[in-house]
mmCIF file of C-alpha atoms and ligand atoms in Angstrom:
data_model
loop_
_atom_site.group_PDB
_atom_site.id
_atom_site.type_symbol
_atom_site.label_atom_id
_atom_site.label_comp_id
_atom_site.label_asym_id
_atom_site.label_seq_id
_atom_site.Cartn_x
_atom_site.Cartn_y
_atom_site.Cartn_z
ATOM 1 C CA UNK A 1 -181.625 121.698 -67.057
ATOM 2 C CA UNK A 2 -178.347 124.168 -66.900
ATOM 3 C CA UNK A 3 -175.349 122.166 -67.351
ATOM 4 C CA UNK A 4 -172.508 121.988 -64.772
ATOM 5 C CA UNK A 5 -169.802 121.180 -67.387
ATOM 6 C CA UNK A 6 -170.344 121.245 -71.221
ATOM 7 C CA UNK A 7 -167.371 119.913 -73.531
ATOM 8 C CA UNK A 8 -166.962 119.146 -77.290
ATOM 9 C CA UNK A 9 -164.489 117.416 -79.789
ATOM 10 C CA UNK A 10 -163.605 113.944 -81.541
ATOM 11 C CA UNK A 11 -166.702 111.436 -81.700
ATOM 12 C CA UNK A 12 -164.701 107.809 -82.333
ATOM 13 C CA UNK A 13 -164.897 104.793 -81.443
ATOM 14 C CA UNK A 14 -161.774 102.570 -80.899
ATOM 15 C CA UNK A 15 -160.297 98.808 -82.174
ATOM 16 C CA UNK A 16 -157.790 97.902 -80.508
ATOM 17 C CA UNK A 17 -155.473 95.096 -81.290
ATOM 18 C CA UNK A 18 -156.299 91.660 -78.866
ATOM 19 C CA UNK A 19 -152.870 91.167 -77.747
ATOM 20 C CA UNK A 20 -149.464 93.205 -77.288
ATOM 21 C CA UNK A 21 -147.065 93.657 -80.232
ATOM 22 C CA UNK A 22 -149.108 93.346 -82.876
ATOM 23 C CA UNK A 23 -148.082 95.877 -85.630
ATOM 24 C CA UNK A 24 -150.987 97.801 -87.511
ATOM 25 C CA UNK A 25 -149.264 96.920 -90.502
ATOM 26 C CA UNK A 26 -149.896 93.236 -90.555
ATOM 27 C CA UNK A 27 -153.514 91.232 -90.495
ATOM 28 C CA UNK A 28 -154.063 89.963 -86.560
ATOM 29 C CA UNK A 29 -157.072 90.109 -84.421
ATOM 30 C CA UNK A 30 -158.950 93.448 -83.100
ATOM 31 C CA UNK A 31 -161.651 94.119 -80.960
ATOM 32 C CA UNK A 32 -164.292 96.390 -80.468
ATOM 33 C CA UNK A 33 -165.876 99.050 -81.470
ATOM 34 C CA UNK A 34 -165.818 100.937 -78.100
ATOM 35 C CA UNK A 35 -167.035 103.644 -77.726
ATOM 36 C CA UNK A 36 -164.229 106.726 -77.570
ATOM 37 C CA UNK A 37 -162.706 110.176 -77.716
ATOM 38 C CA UNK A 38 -160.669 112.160 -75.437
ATOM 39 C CA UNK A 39 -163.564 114.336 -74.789
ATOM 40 C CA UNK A 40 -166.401 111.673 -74.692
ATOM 41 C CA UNK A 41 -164.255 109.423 -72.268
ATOM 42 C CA UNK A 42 -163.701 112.785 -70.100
ATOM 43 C CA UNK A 43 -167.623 113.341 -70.244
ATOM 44 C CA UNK A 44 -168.759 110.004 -69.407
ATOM 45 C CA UNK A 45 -166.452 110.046 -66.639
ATOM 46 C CA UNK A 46 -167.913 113.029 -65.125
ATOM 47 C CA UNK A 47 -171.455 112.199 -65.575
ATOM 48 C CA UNK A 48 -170.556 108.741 -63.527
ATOM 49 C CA UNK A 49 -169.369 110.723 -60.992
ATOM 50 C CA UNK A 50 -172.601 112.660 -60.753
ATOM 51 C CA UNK A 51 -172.035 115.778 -62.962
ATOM 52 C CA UNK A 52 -174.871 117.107 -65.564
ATOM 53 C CA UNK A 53 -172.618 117.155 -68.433
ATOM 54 C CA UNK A 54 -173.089 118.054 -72.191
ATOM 55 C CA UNK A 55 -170.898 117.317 -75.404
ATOM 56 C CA UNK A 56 -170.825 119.058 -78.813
ATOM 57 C CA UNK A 57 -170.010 116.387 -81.923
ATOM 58 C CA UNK A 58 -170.663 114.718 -85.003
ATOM 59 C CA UNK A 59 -171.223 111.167 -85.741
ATOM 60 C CA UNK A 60 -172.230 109.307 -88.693
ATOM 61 C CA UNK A 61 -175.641 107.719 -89.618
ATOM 62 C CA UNK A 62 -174.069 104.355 -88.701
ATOM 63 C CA UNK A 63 -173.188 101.420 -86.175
ATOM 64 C CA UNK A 64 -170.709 103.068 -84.569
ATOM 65 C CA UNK A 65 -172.036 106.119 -84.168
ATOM 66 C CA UNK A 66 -175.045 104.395 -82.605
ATOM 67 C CA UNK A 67 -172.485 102.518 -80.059
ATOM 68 C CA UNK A 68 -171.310 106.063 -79.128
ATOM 69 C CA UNK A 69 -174.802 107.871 -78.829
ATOM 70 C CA UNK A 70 -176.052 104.740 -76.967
ATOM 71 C CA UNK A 71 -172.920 104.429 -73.919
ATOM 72 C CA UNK A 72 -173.883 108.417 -73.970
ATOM 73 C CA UNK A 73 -177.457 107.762 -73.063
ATOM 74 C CA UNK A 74 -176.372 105.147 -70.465
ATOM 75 C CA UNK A 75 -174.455 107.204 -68.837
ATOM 76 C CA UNK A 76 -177.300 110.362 -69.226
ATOM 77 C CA UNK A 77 -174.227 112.405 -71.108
ATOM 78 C CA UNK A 78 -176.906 114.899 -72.773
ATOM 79 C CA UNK A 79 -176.407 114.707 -76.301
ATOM 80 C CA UNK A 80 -178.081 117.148 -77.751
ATOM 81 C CA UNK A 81 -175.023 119.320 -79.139
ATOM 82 C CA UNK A 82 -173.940 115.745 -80.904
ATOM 83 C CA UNK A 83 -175.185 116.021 -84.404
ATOM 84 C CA UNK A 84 -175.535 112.835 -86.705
ATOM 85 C CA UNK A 85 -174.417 113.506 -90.236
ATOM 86 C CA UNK A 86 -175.928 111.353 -93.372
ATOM 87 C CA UNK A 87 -172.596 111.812 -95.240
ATOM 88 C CA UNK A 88 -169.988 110.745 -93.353
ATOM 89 C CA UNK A 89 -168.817 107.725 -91.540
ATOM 90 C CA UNK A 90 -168.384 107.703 -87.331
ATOM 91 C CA UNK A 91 -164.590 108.623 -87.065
ATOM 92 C CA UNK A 92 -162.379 105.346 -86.136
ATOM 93 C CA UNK A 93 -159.181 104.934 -84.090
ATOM 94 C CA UNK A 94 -157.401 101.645 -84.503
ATOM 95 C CA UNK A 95 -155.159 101.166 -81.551
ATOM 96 C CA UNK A 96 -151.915 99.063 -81.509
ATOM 97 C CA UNK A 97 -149.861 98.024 -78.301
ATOM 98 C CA UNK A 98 -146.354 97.809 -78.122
ATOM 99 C CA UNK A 99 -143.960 95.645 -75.762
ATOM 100 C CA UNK A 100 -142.180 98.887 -74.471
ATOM 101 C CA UNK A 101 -145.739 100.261 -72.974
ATOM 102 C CA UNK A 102 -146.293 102.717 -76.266
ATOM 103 C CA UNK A 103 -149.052 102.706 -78.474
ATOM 104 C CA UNK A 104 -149.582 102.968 -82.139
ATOM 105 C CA UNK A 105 -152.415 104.450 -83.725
ATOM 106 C CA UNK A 106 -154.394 104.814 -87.208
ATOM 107 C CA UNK A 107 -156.748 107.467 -87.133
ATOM 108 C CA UNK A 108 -160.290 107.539 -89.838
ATOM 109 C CA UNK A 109 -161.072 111.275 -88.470
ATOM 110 C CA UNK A 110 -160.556 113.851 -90.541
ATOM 111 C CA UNK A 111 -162.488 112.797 -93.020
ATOM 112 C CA UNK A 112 -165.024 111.254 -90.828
ATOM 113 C CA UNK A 113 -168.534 113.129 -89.112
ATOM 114 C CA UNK A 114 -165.019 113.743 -86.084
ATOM 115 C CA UNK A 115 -163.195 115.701 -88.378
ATOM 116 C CA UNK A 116 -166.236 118.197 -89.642
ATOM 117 C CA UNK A 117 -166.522 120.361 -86.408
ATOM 118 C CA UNK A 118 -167.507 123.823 -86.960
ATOM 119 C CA UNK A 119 -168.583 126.379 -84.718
ATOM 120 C CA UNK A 120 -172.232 126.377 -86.220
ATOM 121 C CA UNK A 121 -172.470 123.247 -84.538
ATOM 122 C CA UNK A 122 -172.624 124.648 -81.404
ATOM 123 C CA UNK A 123 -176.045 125.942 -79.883
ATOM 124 C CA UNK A 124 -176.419 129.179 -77.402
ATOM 125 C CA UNK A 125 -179.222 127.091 -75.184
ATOM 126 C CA UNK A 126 -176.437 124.559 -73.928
ATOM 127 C CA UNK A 127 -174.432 127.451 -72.330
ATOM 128 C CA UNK A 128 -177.591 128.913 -70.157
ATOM 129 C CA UNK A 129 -176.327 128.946 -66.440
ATOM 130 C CA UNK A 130 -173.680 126.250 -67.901
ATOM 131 C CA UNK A 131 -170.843 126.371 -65.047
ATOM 132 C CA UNK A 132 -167.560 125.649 -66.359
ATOM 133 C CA UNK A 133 -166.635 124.632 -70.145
ATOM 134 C CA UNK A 134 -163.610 121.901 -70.558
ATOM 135 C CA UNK A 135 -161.902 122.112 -73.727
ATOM 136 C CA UNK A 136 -158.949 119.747 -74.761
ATOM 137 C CA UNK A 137 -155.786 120.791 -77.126
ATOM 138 C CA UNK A 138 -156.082 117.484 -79.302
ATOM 139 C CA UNK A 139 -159.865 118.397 -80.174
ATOM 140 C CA UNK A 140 -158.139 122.244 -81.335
ATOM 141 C CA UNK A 141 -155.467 120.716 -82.651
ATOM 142 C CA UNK A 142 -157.681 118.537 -85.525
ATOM 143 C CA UNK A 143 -158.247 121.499 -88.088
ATOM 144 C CA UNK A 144 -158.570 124.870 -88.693
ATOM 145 C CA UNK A 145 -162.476 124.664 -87.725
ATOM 146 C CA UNK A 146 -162.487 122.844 -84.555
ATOM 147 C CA UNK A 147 -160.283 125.618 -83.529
ATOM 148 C CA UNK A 148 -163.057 128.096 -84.516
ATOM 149 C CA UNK A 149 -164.998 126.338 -82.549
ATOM 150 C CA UNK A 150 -162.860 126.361 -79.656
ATOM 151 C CA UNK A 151 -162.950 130.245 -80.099
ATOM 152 C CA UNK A 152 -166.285 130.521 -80.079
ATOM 153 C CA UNK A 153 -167.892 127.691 -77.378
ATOM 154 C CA UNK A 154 -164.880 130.218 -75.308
ATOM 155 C CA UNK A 155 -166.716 133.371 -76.153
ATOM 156 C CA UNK A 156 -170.140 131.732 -75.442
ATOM 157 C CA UNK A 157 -168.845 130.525 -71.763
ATOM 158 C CA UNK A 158 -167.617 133.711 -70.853
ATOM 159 C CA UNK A 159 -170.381 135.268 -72.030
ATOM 160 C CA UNK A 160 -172.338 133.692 -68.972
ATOM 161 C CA UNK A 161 -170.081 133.517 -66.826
ATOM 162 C CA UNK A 162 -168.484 130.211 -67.126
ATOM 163 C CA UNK A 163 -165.214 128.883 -65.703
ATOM 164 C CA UNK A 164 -162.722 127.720 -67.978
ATOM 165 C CA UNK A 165 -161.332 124.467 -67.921
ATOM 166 C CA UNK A 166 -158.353 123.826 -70.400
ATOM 167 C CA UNK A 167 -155.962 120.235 -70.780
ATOM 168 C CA UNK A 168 -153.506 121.137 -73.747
ATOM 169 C CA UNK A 169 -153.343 117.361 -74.689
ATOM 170 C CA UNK A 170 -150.981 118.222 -77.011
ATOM 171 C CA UNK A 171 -150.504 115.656 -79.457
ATOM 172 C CA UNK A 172 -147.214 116.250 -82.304
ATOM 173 C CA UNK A 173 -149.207 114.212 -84.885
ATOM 174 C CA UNK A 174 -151.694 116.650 -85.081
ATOM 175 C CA UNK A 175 -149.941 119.782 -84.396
ATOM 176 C CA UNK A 176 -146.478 120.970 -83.516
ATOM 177 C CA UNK A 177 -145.595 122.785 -80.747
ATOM 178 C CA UNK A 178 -144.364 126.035 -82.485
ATOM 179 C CA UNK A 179 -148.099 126.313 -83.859
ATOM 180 C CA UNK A 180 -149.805 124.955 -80.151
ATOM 181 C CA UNK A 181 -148.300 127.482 -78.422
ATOM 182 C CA UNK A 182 -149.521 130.012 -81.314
ATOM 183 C CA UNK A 183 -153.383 128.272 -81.322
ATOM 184 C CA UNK A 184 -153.935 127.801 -77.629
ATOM 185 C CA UNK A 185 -152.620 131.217 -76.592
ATOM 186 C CA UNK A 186 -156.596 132.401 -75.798
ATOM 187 C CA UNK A 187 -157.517 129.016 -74.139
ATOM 188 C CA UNK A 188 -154.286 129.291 -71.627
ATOM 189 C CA UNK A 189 -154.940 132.758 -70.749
ATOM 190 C CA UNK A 190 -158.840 132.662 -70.297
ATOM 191 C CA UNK A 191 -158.414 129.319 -68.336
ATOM 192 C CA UNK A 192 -159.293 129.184 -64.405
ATOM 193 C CA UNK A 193 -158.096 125.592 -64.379
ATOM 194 C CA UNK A 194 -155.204 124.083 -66.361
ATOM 195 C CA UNK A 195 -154.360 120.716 -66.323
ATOM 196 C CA UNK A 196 -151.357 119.681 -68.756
ATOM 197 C CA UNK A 197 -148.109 117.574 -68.483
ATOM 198 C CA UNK A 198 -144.885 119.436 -67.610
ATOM 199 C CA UNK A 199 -143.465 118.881 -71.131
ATOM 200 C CA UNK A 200 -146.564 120.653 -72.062
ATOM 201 C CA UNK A 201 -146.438 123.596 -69.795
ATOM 202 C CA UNK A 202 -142.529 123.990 -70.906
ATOM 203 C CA UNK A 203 -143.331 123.791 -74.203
ATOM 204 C CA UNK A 204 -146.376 126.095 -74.423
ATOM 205 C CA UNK A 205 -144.920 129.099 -71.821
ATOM 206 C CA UNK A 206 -142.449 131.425 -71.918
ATOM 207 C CA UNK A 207 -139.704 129.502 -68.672
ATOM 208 C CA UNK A 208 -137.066 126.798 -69.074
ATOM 209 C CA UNK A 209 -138.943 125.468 -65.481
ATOM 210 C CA UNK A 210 -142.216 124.908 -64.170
ATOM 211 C CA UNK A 211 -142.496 127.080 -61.517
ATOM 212 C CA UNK A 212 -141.552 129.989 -63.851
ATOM 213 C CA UNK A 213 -144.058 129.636 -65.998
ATOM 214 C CA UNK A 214 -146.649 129.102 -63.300
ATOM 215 C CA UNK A 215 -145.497 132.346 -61.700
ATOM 216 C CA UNK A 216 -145.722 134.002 -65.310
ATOM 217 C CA UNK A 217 -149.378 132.991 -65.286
ATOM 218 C CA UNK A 218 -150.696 133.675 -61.924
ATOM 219 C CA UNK A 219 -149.064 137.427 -62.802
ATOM 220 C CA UNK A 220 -152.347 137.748 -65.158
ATOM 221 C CA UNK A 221 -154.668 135.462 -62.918
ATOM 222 C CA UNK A 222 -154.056 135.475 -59.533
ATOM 223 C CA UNK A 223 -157.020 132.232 -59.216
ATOM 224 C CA UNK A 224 -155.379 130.245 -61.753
ATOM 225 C CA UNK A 225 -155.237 126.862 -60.384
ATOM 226 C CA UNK A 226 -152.581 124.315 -62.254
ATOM 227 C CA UNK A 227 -152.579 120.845 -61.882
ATOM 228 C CA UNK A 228 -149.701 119.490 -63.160
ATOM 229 C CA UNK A 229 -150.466 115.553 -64.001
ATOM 230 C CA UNK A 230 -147.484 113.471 -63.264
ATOM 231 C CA UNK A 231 -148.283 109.552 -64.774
ATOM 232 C CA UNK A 232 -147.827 107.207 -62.218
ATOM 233 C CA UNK A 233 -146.180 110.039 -60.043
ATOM 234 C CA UNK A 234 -149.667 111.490 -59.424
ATOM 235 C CA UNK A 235 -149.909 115.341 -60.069
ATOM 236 C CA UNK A 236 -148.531 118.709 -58.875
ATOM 237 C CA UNK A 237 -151.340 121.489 -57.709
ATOM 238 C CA UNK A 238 -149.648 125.272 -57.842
ATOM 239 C CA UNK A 239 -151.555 128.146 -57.107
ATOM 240 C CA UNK A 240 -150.578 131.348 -55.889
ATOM 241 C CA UNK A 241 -149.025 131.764 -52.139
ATOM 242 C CA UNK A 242 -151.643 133.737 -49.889
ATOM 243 C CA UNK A 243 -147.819 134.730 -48.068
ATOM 244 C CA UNK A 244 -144.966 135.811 -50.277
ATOM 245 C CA UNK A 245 -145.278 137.963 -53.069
ATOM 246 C CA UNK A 246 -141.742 139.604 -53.803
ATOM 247 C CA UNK A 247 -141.526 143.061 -55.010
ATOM 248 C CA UNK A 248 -139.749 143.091 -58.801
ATOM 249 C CA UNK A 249 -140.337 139.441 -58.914
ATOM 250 C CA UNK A 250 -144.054 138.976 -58.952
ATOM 251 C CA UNK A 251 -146.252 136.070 -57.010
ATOM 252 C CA UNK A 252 -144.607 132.808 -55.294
ATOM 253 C CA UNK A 253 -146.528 130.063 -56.283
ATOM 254 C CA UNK A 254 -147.357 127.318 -54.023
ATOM 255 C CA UNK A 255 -146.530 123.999 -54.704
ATOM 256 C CA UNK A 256 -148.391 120.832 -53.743
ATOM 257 C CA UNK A 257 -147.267 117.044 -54.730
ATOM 258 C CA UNK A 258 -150.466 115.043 -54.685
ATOM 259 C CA UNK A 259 -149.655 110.855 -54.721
ATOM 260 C CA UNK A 260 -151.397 108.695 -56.688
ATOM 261 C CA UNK A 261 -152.097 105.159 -56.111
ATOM 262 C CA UNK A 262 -150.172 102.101 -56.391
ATOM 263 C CA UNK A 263 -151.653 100.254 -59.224
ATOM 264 C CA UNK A 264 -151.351 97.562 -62.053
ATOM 265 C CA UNK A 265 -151.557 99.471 -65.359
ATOM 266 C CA UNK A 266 -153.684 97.551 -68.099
ATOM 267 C CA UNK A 267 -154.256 100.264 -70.389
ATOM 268 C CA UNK A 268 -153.194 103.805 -69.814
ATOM 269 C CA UNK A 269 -155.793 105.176 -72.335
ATOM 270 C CA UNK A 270 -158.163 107.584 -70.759
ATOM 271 C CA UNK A 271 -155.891 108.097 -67.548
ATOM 272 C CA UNK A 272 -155.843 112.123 -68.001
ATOM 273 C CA UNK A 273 -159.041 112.049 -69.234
ATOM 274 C CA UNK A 274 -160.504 110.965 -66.118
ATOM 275 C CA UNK A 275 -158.043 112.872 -64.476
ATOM 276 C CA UNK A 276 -159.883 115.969 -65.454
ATOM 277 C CA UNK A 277 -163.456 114.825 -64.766
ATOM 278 C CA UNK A 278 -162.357 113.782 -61.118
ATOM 279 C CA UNK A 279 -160.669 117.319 -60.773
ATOM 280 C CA UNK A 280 -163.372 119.674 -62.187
ATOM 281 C CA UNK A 281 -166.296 117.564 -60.571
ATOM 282 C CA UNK A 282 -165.203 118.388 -57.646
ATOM 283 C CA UNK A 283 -163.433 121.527 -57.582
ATOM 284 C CA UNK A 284 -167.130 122.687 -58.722
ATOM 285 C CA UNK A 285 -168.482 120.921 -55.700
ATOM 286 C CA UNK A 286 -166.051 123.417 -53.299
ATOM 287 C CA UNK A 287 -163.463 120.897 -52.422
ATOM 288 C CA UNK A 288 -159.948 122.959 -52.532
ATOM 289 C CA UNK A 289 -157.570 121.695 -55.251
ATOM 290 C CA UNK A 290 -155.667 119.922 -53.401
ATOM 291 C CA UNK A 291 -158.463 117.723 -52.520
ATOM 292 C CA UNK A 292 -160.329 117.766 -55.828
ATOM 293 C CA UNK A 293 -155.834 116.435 -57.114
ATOM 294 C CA UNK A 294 -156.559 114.096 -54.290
ATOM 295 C CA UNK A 295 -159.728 112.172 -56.100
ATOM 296 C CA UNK A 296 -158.569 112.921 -59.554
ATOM 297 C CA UNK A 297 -155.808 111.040 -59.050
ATOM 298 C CA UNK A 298 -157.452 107.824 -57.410
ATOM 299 C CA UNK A 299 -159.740 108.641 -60.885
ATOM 300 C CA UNK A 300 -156.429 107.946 -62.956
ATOM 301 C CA UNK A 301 -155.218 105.405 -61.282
ATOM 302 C CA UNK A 302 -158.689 103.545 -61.968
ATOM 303 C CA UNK A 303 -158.376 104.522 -65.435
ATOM 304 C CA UNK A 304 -155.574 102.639 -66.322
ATOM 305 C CA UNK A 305 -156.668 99.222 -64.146
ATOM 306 C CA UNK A 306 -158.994 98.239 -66.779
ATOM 307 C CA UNK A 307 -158.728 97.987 -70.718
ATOM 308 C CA UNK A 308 -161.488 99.787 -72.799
ATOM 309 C CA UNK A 309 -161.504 103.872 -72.849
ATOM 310 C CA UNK A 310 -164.349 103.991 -70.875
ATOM 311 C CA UNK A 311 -164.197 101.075 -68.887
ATOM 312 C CA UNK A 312 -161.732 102.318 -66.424
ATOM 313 C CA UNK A 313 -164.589 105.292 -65.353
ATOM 314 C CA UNK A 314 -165.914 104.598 -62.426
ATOM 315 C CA UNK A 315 -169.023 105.906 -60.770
ATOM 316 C CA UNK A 316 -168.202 108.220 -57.513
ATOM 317 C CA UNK A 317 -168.980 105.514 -55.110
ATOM 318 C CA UNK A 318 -166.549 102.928 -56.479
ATOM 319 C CA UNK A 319 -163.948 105.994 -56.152
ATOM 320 C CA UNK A 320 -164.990 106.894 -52.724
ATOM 321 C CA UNK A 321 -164.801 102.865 -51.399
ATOM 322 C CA UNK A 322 -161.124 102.728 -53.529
ATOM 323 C CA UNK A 323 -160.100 105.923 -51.867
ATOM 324 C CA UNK A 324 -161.618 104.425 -48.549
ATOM 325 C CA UNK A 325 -159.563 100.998 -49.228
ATOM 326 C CA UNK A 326 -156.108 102.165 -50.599
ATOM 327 C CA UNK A 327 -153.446 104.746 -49.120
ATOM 328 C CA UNK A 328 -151.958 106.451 -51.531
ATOM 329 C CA UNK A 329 -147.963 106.108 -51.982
ATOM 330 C CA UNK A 330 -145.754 107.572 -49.273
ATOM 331 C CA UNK A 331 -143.399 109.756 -49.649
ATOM 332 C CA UNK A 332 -143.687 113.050 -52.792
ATOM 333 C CA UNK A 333 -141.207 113.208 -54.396
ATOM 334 C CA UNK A 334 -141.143 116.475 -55.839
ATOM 335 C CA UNK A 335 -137.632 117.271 -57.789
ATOM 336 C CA UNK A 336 -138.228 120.952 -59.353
HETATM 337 P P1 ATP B 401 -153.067 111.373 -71.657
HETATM 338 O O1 ATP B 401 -153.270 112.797 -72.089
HETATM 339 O O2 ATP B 401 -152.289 110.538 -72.629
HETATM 340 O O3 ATP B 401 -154.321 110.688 -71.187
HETATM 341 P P2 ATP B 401 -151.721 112.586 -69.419
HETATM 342 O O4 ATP B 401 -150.253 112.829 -69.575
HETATM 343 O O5 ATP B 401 -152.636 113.724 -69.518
HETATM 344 O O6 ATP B 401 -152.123 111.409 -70.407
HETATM 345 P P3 ATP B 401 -151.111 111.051 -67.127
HETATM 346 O O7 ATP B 401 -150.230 111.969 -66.378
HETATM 347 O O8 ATP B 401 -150.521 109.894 -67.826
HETATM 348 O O9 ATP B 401 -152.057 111.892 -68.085
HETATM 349 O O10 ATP B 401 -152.225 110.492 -66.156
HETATM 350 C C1 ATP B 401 -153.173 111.350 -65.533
HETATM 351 C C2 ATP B 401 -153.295 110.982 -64.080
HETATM 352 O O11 ATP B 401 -153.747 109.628 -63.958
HETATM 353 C C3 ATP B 401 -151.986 111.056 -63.297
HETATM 354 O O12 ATP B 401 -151.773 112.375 -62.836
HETATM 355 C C4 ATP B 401 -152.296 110.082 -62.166
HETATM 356 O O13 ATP B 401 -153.119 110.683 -61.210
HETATM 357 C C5 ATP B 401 -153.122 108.997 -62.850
HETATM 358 N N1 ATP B 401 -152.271 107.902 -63.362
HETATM 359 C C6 ATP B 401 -151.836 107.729 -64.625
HETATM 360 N N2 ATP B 401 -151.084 106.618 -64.736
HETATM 361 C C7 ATP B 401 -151.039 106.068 -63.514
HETATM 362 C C8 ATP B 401 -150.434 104.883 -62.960
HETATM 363 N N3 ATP B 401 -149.702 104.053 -63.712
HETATM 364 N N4 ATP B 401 -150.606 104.638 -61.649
HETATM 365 C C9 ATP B 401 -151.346 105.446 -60.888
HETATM 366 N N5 ATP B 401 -151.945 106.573 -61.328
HETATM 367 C C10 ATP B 401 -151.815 106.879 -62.624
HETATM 368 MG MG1 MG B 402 -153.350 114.744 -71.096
#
């Protein structure tokens, strides 16, 4: 069956500390394994929310690799682009919590089944009629072959006609900006969708202020959506103004503040992630983008109500009866 969204990056699973303030550095209690990964969480998100999805990994011949490959079946994530290596180990993230709200983490990827993606790892059959690919920064940012990868699972979904989906997810312990703006040059171009933070949009285009370098964008793609995500602000959709283009200066760009939801954060791990799944699930299904901002952010305000990466996923009815239950805030405040 053609997939509607295919995706691909870090297989981990995560142990996380049992209580707040407990420094990595010091024996205290974890828990877990649970199953993990920016781009798994963001795929078992969308399948709950009724999306044929497909991811492209490695795992190890091992425990935790089975926990991941098992929530994946669960959840009817097809798995056949996740490949199980014999020599290597399921890739790890140990997760800390500070009092402030921050996290710490140790990372076993690089050197785990995570850290050896290569573009032979992906097969031609899961792009056939496959409608839009998402790819995430922090999977390109890992090494020099998940960004060959990257290139080529882009070529493969334009090849057929795919849209493109991109969240820089930029993460400075894996790359630095100078080099992200360098690496995901192709990805922000080719994208139809974008969906990063405002530091991230400053920092990978060429304005000192949003709006500029949404204009600069839309210059080259006049469909470009941008969802700006916003934390417990909500998110920011700018696309290009059907009324006002001014000679010299280029398209005016349309900006939309989108509210969120007033909610207790638990964990804020996974927030974007299912950010993105509520977005692209149903901007595919022909809501506008203001609509499909609407649900993602009652997505990422679920996200962060429950502890576990994936627990905070819920299926599209739960989102529908929250949606149905809660107003979002009042008032945008938009400050450009
Ligand atoms: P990350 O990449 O670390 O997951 P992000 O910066 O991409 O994070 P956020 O902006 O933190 O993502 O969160 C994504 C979306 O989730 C927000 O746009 C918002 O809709 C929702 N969200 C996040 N935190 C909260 C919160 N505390 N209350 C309500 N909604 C939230
Ligand atoms: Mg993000």
């Amino acid at each position: 069956m053609a997939l509607d969204i295919l995706t691909f990056g870090e297989a981990l699973v995560e142990v996380m500390r049992t209580d707040v303030d407990q420094p990595l550095d010091q024996p205290a209690l974890f828990t877990g394994p649970y199953p993990s990964g920016a781009p798994f969480i963001f795929a078992v998100q969308a399948a709950r929310l009724g999306a044929q999805v497909g991811t492209v990994g490695a795992v190890g011949q091992d425990a935790f690799g089975k926990c991941l490959l098992d929530q994946l079946k669960t959840d009817k994530v097809d798995t056949r682009g996740i490949h199980v290596l014999p020599d290597y180990t399921t890739g790890v993230a140990f997760v800390g919590y500070k009092g402030d709200g921050s996290r710490e983490f140790v990372f076993h990827a690089r050197h785990a089944a995570a850290g050896q993606l290569s573009p032979q790892m992906l097969d031609k059959e899961l792009f056939k009629g496959l409608k839009c690919l998402h790819i995430m920064g922090s999977t390109l940012s890992l090494h020099q072959q998940a960004l060959d990868l990257g290139l080529r699972a882009l070529e493969l979904a334009q090849d057929v006609g795919a849209k493109i989906s991109f969240d820089p997810n930029l993460r400075r312990q894996l790359m630095s900006p100078d080099r992200a703006r360098y690496a995901f040059a192709p990805f922000m171009e080719a994208a139809d969708v974008l969906m990063p933070s405002e530091e991230e949009l400053l920092l990978l285009g060429d304005a000192y202020h949003v709006e500029a370098v949404v204009q600069d964008l839309l210059e080259d793609k006049p469909e470009l959506v941008v969802v700006v995500t916003k934390g417990a602000e909500g998110c920011v959709v700018m696309t290009q103004s059907d009324e006002y283009s001014i000679p010299g200066i280029g398209p005016m760009v349309t900006v939309d503040p989108i509210n969120t939801y007033d909610v207790t954060e638990v964990d804020p791990t996974g927030a974007g992630d299912c950010f993105d799944a509520g977005f692209l699930t149903r901007w595919l299904a022909g809501d506008s983008p203001s609509d499909a901002a609407q649900f993602a952010n009652a997505c990422g305000a679920l996200a962060v109500t429950a502890k576990g990466p994936m627990a905070g996923a819920r299926t599209l009815a739960e989102v529908q009866a929250f949606m149905r239950d809660n107003k979002p805030k009042e008032d945008p405040e938009y400050e450009p």
